[in-house]
Amino acid sequence: MKTYRILFVCLGNICRSPMGEFVLRHRAEEAGVGHRIHTDSAGTSGWHDGENMHQGTQQILAQQGMDNTGFTSSKVKRSDIDHYDYILAMDDNNLRDLEKLFGKHPEKLFKLTDLIPDSGYDHVPDPWYTGDFDETFRLVDSASMALLKKLDLV
Ligand code: 4NP
């Protein structure tokens, strides 16, 4: 059976993309398809390499009854384009930086919000600046469910 490797990417890899990594993993496990999905996350900047995820991301995951442990921030690597089936960018800057590194791969490399075209959002707002981890969670969660549907896993 096909398994999918999914990489979430943001700028710092401490707020948005770790949320994606842990939310999608949770939703896949909940749907009984945890063995079909491997999730990771990375940042375009490397500014927080080696750190844990942001306290706000830890808190919202815990509030939702989701795991938030064992995370270490890291930077996107050149080999990621070959390793992953999907690389999901949180905003246009992330996508631009990734396309500079990897070239254009519209089938595997696109914005997370492309999965939820009716959401009214064209990017996932960054709670590092907005302070609104709930808004980010809602988007990341609906996009994760949309990805599971797209892959015919729910
Ligand atoms: P993230 O948020 O890209 O969602 O992890 C940010 C985290 C840190 C910084 C910017 C955005 N920073 O400037 O350090």
Short mmCIF file of N, CA and C and ligand atoms in Angstrom, two decimals:
data_model
loop_
_atom_site.label_atom_id
_atom_site.label_comp_id
_atom_site.label_asym_id
_atom_site.label_seq_id
_atom_site.Cartn_x
_atom_site.Cartn_y
_atom_site.Cartn_z
N MET A 1 0.84 -1.20 0.00
CA MET A 1 0.00 0.00 0.00
C MET A 1 0.87 1.25 0.00
N LYS A 2 0.45 2.23 -0.76
CA LYS A 2 1.26 3.45 -0.86
C LYS A 2 1.27 4.19 0.48
N THR A 3 2.46 4.64 0.86
CA THR A 3 2.54 5.55 2.00
C THR A 3 3.00 6.91 1.48
N TYR A 4 2.65 7.94 2.21
CA TYR A 4 2.95 9.31 1.78
C TYR A 4 3.83 10.00 2.79
N ARG A 5 4.85 10.69 2.26
CA ARG A 5 5.73 11.50 3.12
C ARG A 5 5.41 12.97 2.87
N ILE A 6 5.03 13.65 3.94
CA ILE A 6 4.56 15.02 3.84
C ILE A 6 5.47 15.93 4.65
N LEU A 7 5.95 17.02 4.02
CA LEU A 7 6.77 18.01 4.72
C LEU A 7 6.03 19.34 4.76
N PHE A 8 5.79 19.87 5.95
CA PHE A 8 5.23 21.21 6.12
C PHE A 8 6.39 22.19 6.26
N VAL A 9 6.26 23.34 5.59
CA VAL A 9 7.36 24.31 5.64
C VAL A 9 6.84 25.71 5.97
N CYS A 10 7.51 26.37 6.93
CA CYS A 10 7.25 27.79 7.22
C CYS A 10 8.60 28.50 7.33
N LEU A 11 8.61 29.69 7.90
CA LEU A 11 9.87 30.45 7.99
C LEU A 11 10.75 29.94 9.13
N GLY A 12 10.19 29.91 10.34
CA GLY A 12 11.00 29.63 11.53
C GLY A 12 11.01 28.17 11.95
N ASN A 13 10.04 27.39 11.45
CA ASN A 13 9.83 26.01 11.90
C ASN A 13 9.68 25.93 13.43
N ILE A 14 8.94 26.91 13.98
CA ILE A 14 8.58 26.77 15.39
C ILE A 14 7.08 27.01 15.63
N CYS A 15 6.39 27.71 14.71
CA CYS A 15 4.95 27.99 14.92
C CYS A 15 4.07 27.18 13.98
N ARG A 16 4.03 27.55 12.69
CA ARG A 16 3.03 26.99 11.78
C ARG A 16 3.35 25.58 11.31
N SER A 17 4.58 25.36 10.82
CA SER A 17 4.85 24.04 10.23
C SER A 17 4.91 22.90 11.26
N PRO A 18 5.42 23.15 12.48
CA PRO A 18 5.31 22.06 13.48
C PRO A 18 3.84 21.74 13.78
N MET A 19 2.99 22.78 13.75
CA MET A 19 1.56 22.55 13.98
C MET A 19 1.04 21.60 12.89
N GLY A 20 1.38 21.87 11.65
CA GLY A 20 0.97 21.00 10.54
C GLY A 20 1.46 19.58 10.74
N GLU A 21 2.73 19.46 11.09
CA GLU A 21 3.32 18.13 11.28
C GLU A 21 2.54 17.31 12.31
N PHE A 22 2.21 17.93 13.44
CA PHE A 22 1.57 17.19 14.54
C PHE A 22 0.06 17.03 14.32
N VAL A 23 -0.58 18.03 13.71
CA VAL A 23 -2.03 17.93 13.48
C VAL A 23 -2.32 16.85 12.43
N LEU A 24 -1.60 16.86 11.32
CA LEU A 24 -1.86 15.85 10.28
C LEU A 24 -1.57 14.45 10.82
N ARG A 25 -0.48 14.33 11.59
CA ARG A 25 -0.16 13.01 12.17
C ARG A 25 -1.33 12.54 13.05
N HIS A 26 -1.83 13.47 13.88
CA HIS A 26 -2.95 13.12 14.77
C HIS A 26 -4.19 12.72 13.98
N ARG A 27 -4.54 13.53 12.98
CA ARG A 27 -5.76 13.24 12.21
C ARG A 27 -5.62 11.92 11.45
N ALA A 28 -4.42 11.61 10.95
CA ALA A 28 -4.21 10.35 10.23
C ALA A 28 -4.36 9.18 11.20
N GLU A 29 -3.76 9.31 12.39
CA GLU A 29 -3.86 8.23 13.38
C GLU A 29 -5.32 8.01 13.80
N GLU A 30 -6.00 9.14 14.02
CA GLU A 30 -7.41 9.09 14.43
C GLU A 30 -8.26 8.36 13.37
N ALA A 31 -7.91 8.56 12.10
CA ALA A 31 -8.67 7.94 11.01
C ALA A 31 -8.20 6.51 10.73
N GLY A 32 -7.21 6.05 11.53
CA GLY A 32 -6.74 4.68 11.37
C GLY A 32 -5.77 4.49 10.20
N VAL A 33 -5.21 5.62 9.70
CA VAL A 33 -4.29 5.52 8.56
C VAL A 33 -2.92 6.11 8.90
N GLY A 34 -2.60 6.09 10.21
CA GLY A 34 -1.31 6.62 10.65
C GLY A 34 -0.13 5.93 9.97
N HIS A 35 -0.29 4.65 9.63
CA HIS A 35 0.79 3.90 8.98
C HIS A 35 0.98 4.30 7.51
N ARG A 36 0.01 5.06 6.96
CA ARG A 36 0.11 5.45 5.55
C ARG A 36 0.73 6.83 5.35
N ILE A 37 0.90 7.55 6.47
CA ILE A 37 1.31 8.95 6.39
C ILE A 37 2.50 9.18 7.30
N HIS A 38 3.58 9.76 6.76
CA HIS A 38 4.70 10.19 7.59
C HIS A 38 4.81 11.70 7.49
N THR A 39 4.75 12.40 8.61
CA THR A 39 4.79 13.87 8.55
C THR A 39 6.05 14.42 9.20
N ASP A 40 6.57 15.49 8.61
CA ASP A 40 7.71 16.22 9.14
C ASP A 40 7.47 17.70 8.90
N SER A 41 8.38 18.52 9.42
CA SER A 41 8.32 19.95 9.10
C SER A 41 9.72 20.54 9.12
N ALA A 42 9.85 21.69 8.47
CA ALA A 42 11.15 22.36 8.38
C ALA A 42 10.91 23.84 8.13
N GLY A 43 11.95 24.63 8.34
CA GLY A 43 11.87 26.07 8.10
C GLY A 43 12.80 26.49 6.97
N THR A 44 12.45 27.59 6.30
CA THR A 44 13.33 28.09 5.24
C THR A 44 14.52 28.85 5.82
N SER A 45 14.42 29.32 7.07
CA SER A 45 15.44 30.21 7.62
C SER A 45 16.55 29.52 8.40
N GLY A 46 16.22 28.48 9.14
CA GLY A 46 17.20 27.86 10.04
C GLY A 46 17.45 28.67 11.30
N TRP A 47 16.68 29.75 11.51
CA TRP A 47 16.93 30.65 12.66
C TRP A 47 16.74 29.99 14.00
N HIS A 48 15.90 28.97 14.06
CA HIS A 48 15.58 28.35 15.37
C HIS A 48 16.05 26.90 15.43
N ASP A 49 17.00 26.55 14.57
CA ASP A 49 17.52 25.17 14.53
C ASP A 49 17.84 24.67 15.94
N GLY A 50 17.36 23.48 16.24
CA GLY A 50 17.67 22.86 17.53
C GLY A 50 16.68 23.20 18.63
N GLU A 51 15.79 24.18 18.40
CA GLU A 51 14.83 24.58 19.44
C GLU A 51 13.55 23.74 19.38
N ASN A 52 12.81 23.80 20.47
CA ASN A 52 11.47 23.19 20.51
C ASN A 52 10.51 24.11 19.77
N MET A 53 9.29 23.63 19.52
CA MET A 53 8.27 24.48 18.90
C MET A 53 7.86 25.59 19.87
N HIS A 54 7.25 26.65 19.35
CA HIS A 54 6.78 27.80 20.14
C HIS A 54 5.79 27.33 21.21
N GLN A 55 5.85 28.00 22.35
CA GLN A 55 4.94 27.71 23.47
C GLN A 55 3.46 27.73 23.03
N GLY A 56 3.12 28.68 22.17
CA GLY A 56 1.73 28.82 21.71
C GLY A 56 1.29 27.62 20.89
N THR A 57 2.19 27.09 20.09
CA THR A 57 1.88 25.88 19.30
C THR A 57 1.78 24.68 20.23
N GLN A 58 2.69 24.59 21.19
CA GLN A 58 2.60 23.51 22.19
C GLN A 58 1.25 23.54 22.89
N GLN A 59 0.82 24.76 23.28
CA GLN A 59 -0.41 24.90 24.05
C GLN A 59 -1.64 24.50 23.24
N ILE A 60 -1.70 24.97 22.00
CA ILE A 60 -2.93 24.67 21.23
C ILE A 60 -3.01 23.18 20.90
N LEU A 61 -1.87 22.56 20.65
CA LEU A 61 -1.88 21.11 20.41
C LEU A 61 -2.37 20.39 21.66
N ALA A 62 -1.87 20.78 22.81
CA ALA A 62 -2.28 20.14 24.07
C ALA A 62 -3.78 20.34 24.31
N GLN A 63 -4.24 21.57 24.09
CA GLN A 63 -5.68 21.87 24.25
C GLN A 63 -6.55 20.96 23.40
N GLN A 64 -6.04 20.61 22.22
CA GLN A 64 -6.80 19.78 21.28
C GLN A 64 -6.59 18.29 21.54
N GLY A 65 -5.84 17.98 22.61
CA GLY A 65 -5.59 16.58 22.94
C GLY A 65 -4.62 15.91 21.98
N MET A 66 -3.76 16.72 21.38
CA MET A 66 -2.80 16.19 20.41
C MET A 66 -1.39 16.18 21.03
N ASP A 67 -0.59 15.22 20.58
CA ASP A 67 0.81 15.14 21.03
C ASP A 67 1.55 16.42 20.62
N ASN A 68 2.51 16.84 21.46
CA ASN A 68 3.35 17.98 21.10
C ASN A 68 4.80 17.74 21.52
N THR A 69 5.16 16.47 21.68
CA THR A 69 6.47 16.16 22.26
C THR A 69 7.48 15.68 21.21
N GLY A 70 8.76 15.83 21.56
CA GLY A 70 9.84 15.24 20.76
C GLY A 70 10.18 16.02 19.52
N PHE A 71 9.86 17.31 19.50
CA PHE A 71 10.11 18.11 18.30
C PHE A 71 11.43 18.89 18.40
N THR A 72 12.15 18.98 17.28
CA THR A 72 13.33 19.83 17.17
C THR A 72 13.29 20.58 15.85
N SER A 73 13.40 21.89 15.92
CA SER A 73 13.34 22.73 14.71
C SER A 73 14.54 22.49 13.81
N SER A 74 14.30 22.48 12.50
CA SER A 74 15.39 22.28 11.55
C SER A 74 15.10 23.03 10.25
N LYS A 75 16.14 23.17 9.45
CA LYS A 75 16.04 23.90 8.18
C LYS A 75 15.78 22.93 7.02
N VAL A 76 15.09 23.42 6.01
CA VAL A 76 14.84 22.64 4.79
C VAL A 76 16.19 22.19 4.20
N LYS A 77 16.21 20.96 3.65
CA LYS A 77 17.44 20.44 3.04
C LYS A 77 17.24 20.21 1.54
N ARG A 78 18.32 20.29 0.78
CA ARG A 78 18.28 20.06 -0.67
C ARG A 78 17.64 18.73 -1.06
N SER A 79 17.91 17.71 -0.25
CA SER A 79 17.42 16.36 -0.57
C SER A 79 15.91 16.22 -0.31
N ASP A 80 15.30 17.22 0.35
CA ASP A 80 13.88 17.09 0.70
C ASP A 80 12.99 16.93 -0.53
N ILE A 81 13.35 17.53 -1.62
CA ILE A 81 12.51 17.47 -2.82
C ILE A 81 12.37 16.03 -3.33
N ASP A 82 13.40 15.22 -3.13
CA ASP A 82 13.33 13.82 -3.56
C ASP A 82 12.66 12.94 -2.51
N HIS A 83 12.84 13.31 -1.26
CA HIS A 83 12.37 12.46 -0.16
C HIS A 83 10.85 12.51 0.03
N TYR A 84 10.25 13.70 -0.20
CA TYR A 84 8.84 13.88 0.16
C TYR A 84 7.91 13.78 -1.05
N ASP A 85 6.68 13.32 -0.79
CA ASP A 85 5.64 13.29 -1.82
C ASP A 85 4.95 14.64 -1.93
N TYR A 86 4.83 15.31 -0.79
CA TYR A 86 4.24 16.66 -0.77
C TYR A 86 5.06 17.57 0.13
N ILE A 87 5.31 18.78 -0.38
CA ILE A 87 5.98 19.81 0.42
C ILE A 87 5.03 21.01 0.44
N LEU A 88 4.50 21.33 1.63
CA LEU A 88 3.39 22.27 1.74
C LEU A 88 3.87 23.55 2.43
N ALA A 89 3.81 24.65 1.68
CA ALA A 89 4.31 25.94 2.15
C ALA A 89 3.18 26.72 2.83
N MET A 90 3.51 27.47 3.86
CA MET A 90 2.50 28.21 4.61
C MET A 90 2.13 29.54 3.96
N ASP A 91 3.06 30.13 3.18
CA ASP A 91 2.74 31.42 2.54
C ASP A 91 3.57 31.60 1.27
N ASP A 92 3.35 32.73 0.60
CA ASP A 92 4.02 32.97 -0.68
C ASP A 92 5.53 33.10 -0.55
N ASN A 93 5.99 33.68 0.57
CA ASN A 93 7.44 33.79 0.76
C ASN A 93 8.08 32.42 0.90
N ASN A 94 7.43 31.55 1.67
CA ASN A 94 7.96 30.18 1.83
C ASN A 94 8.01 29.50 0.47
N LEU A 95 6.91 29.64 -0.31
CA LEU A 95 6.84 28.98 -1.61
C LEU A 95 7.94 29.50 -2.54
N ARG A 96 8.12 30.82 -2.54
CA ARG A 96 9.17 31.42 -3.39
C ARG A 96 10.55 30.88 -3.00
N ASP A 97 10.84 30.85 -1.70
CA ASP A 97 12.14 30.35 -1.24
C ASP A 97 12.33 28.89 -1.62
N LEU A 98 11.27 28.10 -1.50
CA LEU A 98 11.37 26.68 -1.84
C LEU A 98 11.56 26.49 -3.33
N GLU A 99 10.87 27.31 -4.14
CA GLU A 99 11.01 27.18 -5.60
C GLU A 99 12.39 27.65 -6.06
N LYS A 100 13.00 28.57 -5.31
CA LYS A 100 14.39 28.97 -5.62
C LYS A 100 15.32 27.80 -5.40
N LEU A 101 15.06 27.05 -4.36
CA LEU A 101 15.92 25.93 -3.99
C LEU A 101 15.67 24.71 -4.88
N PHE A 102 14.41 24.44 -5.17
CA PHE A 102 14.03 23.17 -5.82
C PHE A 102 13.54 23.32 -7.25
N GLY A 103 13.25 24.55 -7.70
CA GLY A 103 12.54 24.74 -8.96
C GLY A 103 11.05 24.54 -8.72
N LYS A 104 10.27 24.66 -9.80
CA LYS A 104 8.81 24.53 -9.66
C LYS A 104 8.40 23.07 -9.79
N HIS A 105 7.59 22.62 -8.84
CA HIS A 105 7.06 21.24 -8.85
C HIS A 105 5.60 21.32 -8.42
N PRO A 106 4.73 21.85 -9.31
CA PRO A 106 3.37 22.17 -8.89
C PRO A 106 2.57 20.99 -8.33
N GLU A 107 2.94 19.78 -8.70
CA GLU A 107 2.20 18.61 -8.19
C GLU A 107 2.55 18.28 -6.75
N LYS A 108 3.80 18.59 -6.36
CA LYS A 108 4.20 18.22 -4.99
C LYS A 108 4.50 19.41 -4.10
N LEU A 109 4.78 20.56 -4.71
CA LEU A 109 5.21 21.73 -3.92
C LEU A 109 4.22 22.87 -4.15
N PHE A 110 3.40 23.14 -3.13
CA PHE A 110 2.40 24.21 -3.26
C PHE A 110 2.02 24.72 -1.87
N LYS A 111 1.13 25.72 -1.84
CA LYS A 111 0.74 26.28 -0.55
C LYS A 111 -0.34 25.41 0.11
N LEU A 112 -0.24 25.30 1.42
CA LEU A 112 -1.21 24.50 2.18
C LEU A 112 -2.64 24.99 1.93
N THR A 113 -2.81 26.31 1.82
CA THR A 113 -4.16 26.85 1.62
C THR A 113 -4.75 26.48 0.25
N ASP A 114 -3.91 26.02 -0.70
CA ASP A 114 -4.46 25.55 -1.98
C ASP A 114 -5.38 24.35 -1.77
N LEU A 115 -5.21 23.65 -0.65
CA LEU A 115 -6.05 22.49 -0.35
C LEU A 115 -7.43 22.89 0.17
N ILE A 116 -7.57 24.17 0.58
CA ILE A 116 -8.86 24.64 1.12
C ILE A 116 -9.27 25.93 0.41
N PRO A 117 -9.59 25.80 -0.90
CA PRO A 117 -9.85 26.99 -1.73
C PRO A 117 -11.05 27.82 -1.25
N ASP A 118 -11.96 27.21 -0.49
CA ASP A 118 -13.14 27.96 -0.03
C ASP A 118 -12.94 28.63 1.33
N SER A 119 -11.72 28.55 1.87
CA SER A 119 -11.48 29.08 3.23
C SER A 119 -11.45 30.60 3.27
N GLY A 120 -11.22 31.25 2.12
CA GLY A 120 -11.06 32.69 2.12
C GLY A 120 -9.63 33.13 2.45
N TYR A 121 -8.73 32.18 2.64
CA TYR A 121 -7.32 32.48 2.95
C TYR A 121 -6.43 32.04 1.78
N ASP A 122 -5.43 32.87 1.46
CA ASP A 122 -4.45 32.45 0.45
C ASP A 122 -3.09 32.17 1.09
N HIS A 123 -3.04 32.18 2.41
CA HIS A 123 -1.84 31.80 3.15
C HIS A 123 -2.26 31.49 4.59
N VAL A 124 -1.39 30.84 5.33
CA VAL A 124 -1.67 30.57 6.74
C VAL A 124 -1.03 31.69 7.56
N PRO A 125 -1.85 32.53 8.23
CA PRO A 125 -1.29 33.64 9.00
C PRO A 125 -0.29 33.15 10.05
N ASP A 126 0.75 33.95 10.26
CA ASP A 126 1.84 33.54 11.14
C ASP A 126 1.59 34.04 12.56
N PRO A 127 1.31 33.13 13.50
CA PRO A 127 1.01 33.55 14.87
C PRO A 127 2.21 34.19 15.58
N TRP A 128 3.41 34.03 15.03
CA TRP A 128 4.59 34.75 15.56
C TRP A 128 4.30 36.26 15.54
N TYR A 129 3.54 36.68 14.50
CA TYR A 129 3.19 38.09 14.35
C TYR A 129 1.75 38.38 14.82
N THR A 130 0.80 37.46 14.54
CA THR A 130 -0.61 37.74 14.85
C THR A 130 -0.96 37.39 16.30
N GLY A 131 -0.20 36.48 16.90
CA GLY A 131 -0.52 36.00 18.25
C GLY A 131 -1.74 35.08 18.27
N ASP A 132 -2.35 34.83 17.10
CA ASP A 132 -3.60 34.07 17.04
C ASP A 132 -3.34 32.62 16.63
N PHE A 133 -3.04 31.81 17.60
CA PHE A 133 -2.75 30.40 17.32
C PHE A 133 -4.02 29.61 16.98
N ASP A 134 -5.18 30.11 17.45
CA ASP A 134 -6.45 29.42 17.14
C ASP A 134 -6.78 29.50 15.65
N GLU A 135 -6.63 30.70 15.10
CA GLU A 135 -6.90 30.90 13.67
C GLU A 135 -5.99 29.99 12.84
N THR A 136 -4.72 29.97 13.19
CA THR A 136 -3.76 29.13 12.46
C THR A 136 -4.13 27.66 12.61
N PHE A 137 -4.53 27.27 13.82
CA PHE A 137 -4.91 25.88 14.04
C PHE A 137 -6.09 25.49 13.16
N ARG A 138 -7.11 26.35 13.11
CA ARG A 138 -8.31 26.01 12.31
C ARG A 138 -7.95 25.74 10.85
N LEU A 139 -7.09 26.59 10.31
CA LEU A 139 -6.70 26.44 8.90
C LEU A 139 -5.87 25.18 8.68
N VAL A 140 -4.88 24.99 9.55
CA VAL A 140 -3.99 23.83 9.43
C VAL A 140 -4.80 22.54 9.57
N ASP A 141 -5.77 22.57 10.48
CA ASP A 141 -6.58 21.37 10.71
C ASP A 141 -7.46 21.09 9.49
N SER A 142 -8.14 22.12 8.95
CA SER A 142 -9.00 21.81 7.80
C SER A 142 -8.18 21.41 6.59
N ALA A 143 -7.01 22.01 6.41
CA ALA A 143 -6.17 21.63 5.27
C ALA A 143 -5.64 20.19 5.44
N SER A 144 -5.36 19.80 6.67
CA SER A 144 -4.89 18.43 6.92
C SER A 144 -5.98 17.43 6.57
N MET A 145 -7.21 17.73 6.97
CA MET A 145 -8.33 16.84 6.62
C MET A 145 -8.52 16.81 5.11
N ALA A 146 -8.38 17.97 4.46
CA ALA A 146 -8.52 18.04 3.00
C ALA A 146 -7.44 17.20 2.31
N LEU A 147 -6.24 17.19 2.86
CA LEU A 147 -5.18 16.37 2.27
C LEU A 147 -5.50 14.88 2.41
N LEU A 148 -5.99 14.49 3.58
CA LEU A 148 -6.36 13.07 3.76
C LEU A 148 -7.44 12.66 2.76
N LYS A 149 -8.37 13.57 2.49
CA LYS A 149 -9.42 13.29 1.50
C LYS A 149 -8.82 13.18 0.11
N LYS A 150 -7.95 14.14 -0.23
CA LYS A 150 -7.32 14.15 -1.55
C LYS A 150 -6.57 12.84 -1.80
N LEU A 151 -5.97 12.29 -0.73
CA LEU A 151 -5.19 11.06 -0.87
C LEU A 151 -6.08 9.81 -0.72
N ASP A 152 -7.40 10.05 -0.60
CA ASP A 152 -8.35 8.93 -0.47
C ASP A 152 -8.13 8.12 0.79
N LEU A 153 -7.70 8.78 1.86
CA LEU A 153 -7.41 8.06 3.10
C LEU A 153 -8.55 8.21 4.12
N VAL A 154 -9.48 9.12 3.86
CA VAL A 154 -10.68 9.21 4.72
C VAL A 154 -11.92 9.27 3.82
P1 4NP B 1 6.88 30.32 11.80
O1 4NP B 1 6.86 31.70 12.63
O2 4NP B 1 7.52 30.63 10.47
O3 4NP B 1 5.43 29.96 11.68
O4 4NP B 1 7.68 29.33 12.64
C1 4NP B 1 8.01 32.46 12.87
C2 4NP B 1 8.89 32.09 13.88
C3 4NP B 1 10.01 32.87 14.15
C4 4NP B 1 10.25 34.01 13.39
C5 4NP B 1 9.38 34.37 12.37
C6 4NP B 1 8.26 33.58 12.10
N1 4NP B 1 11.40 34.81 13.66
O5 4NP B 1 11.49 35.92 13.09
O6 4NP B 1 12.28 34.38 14.45
#
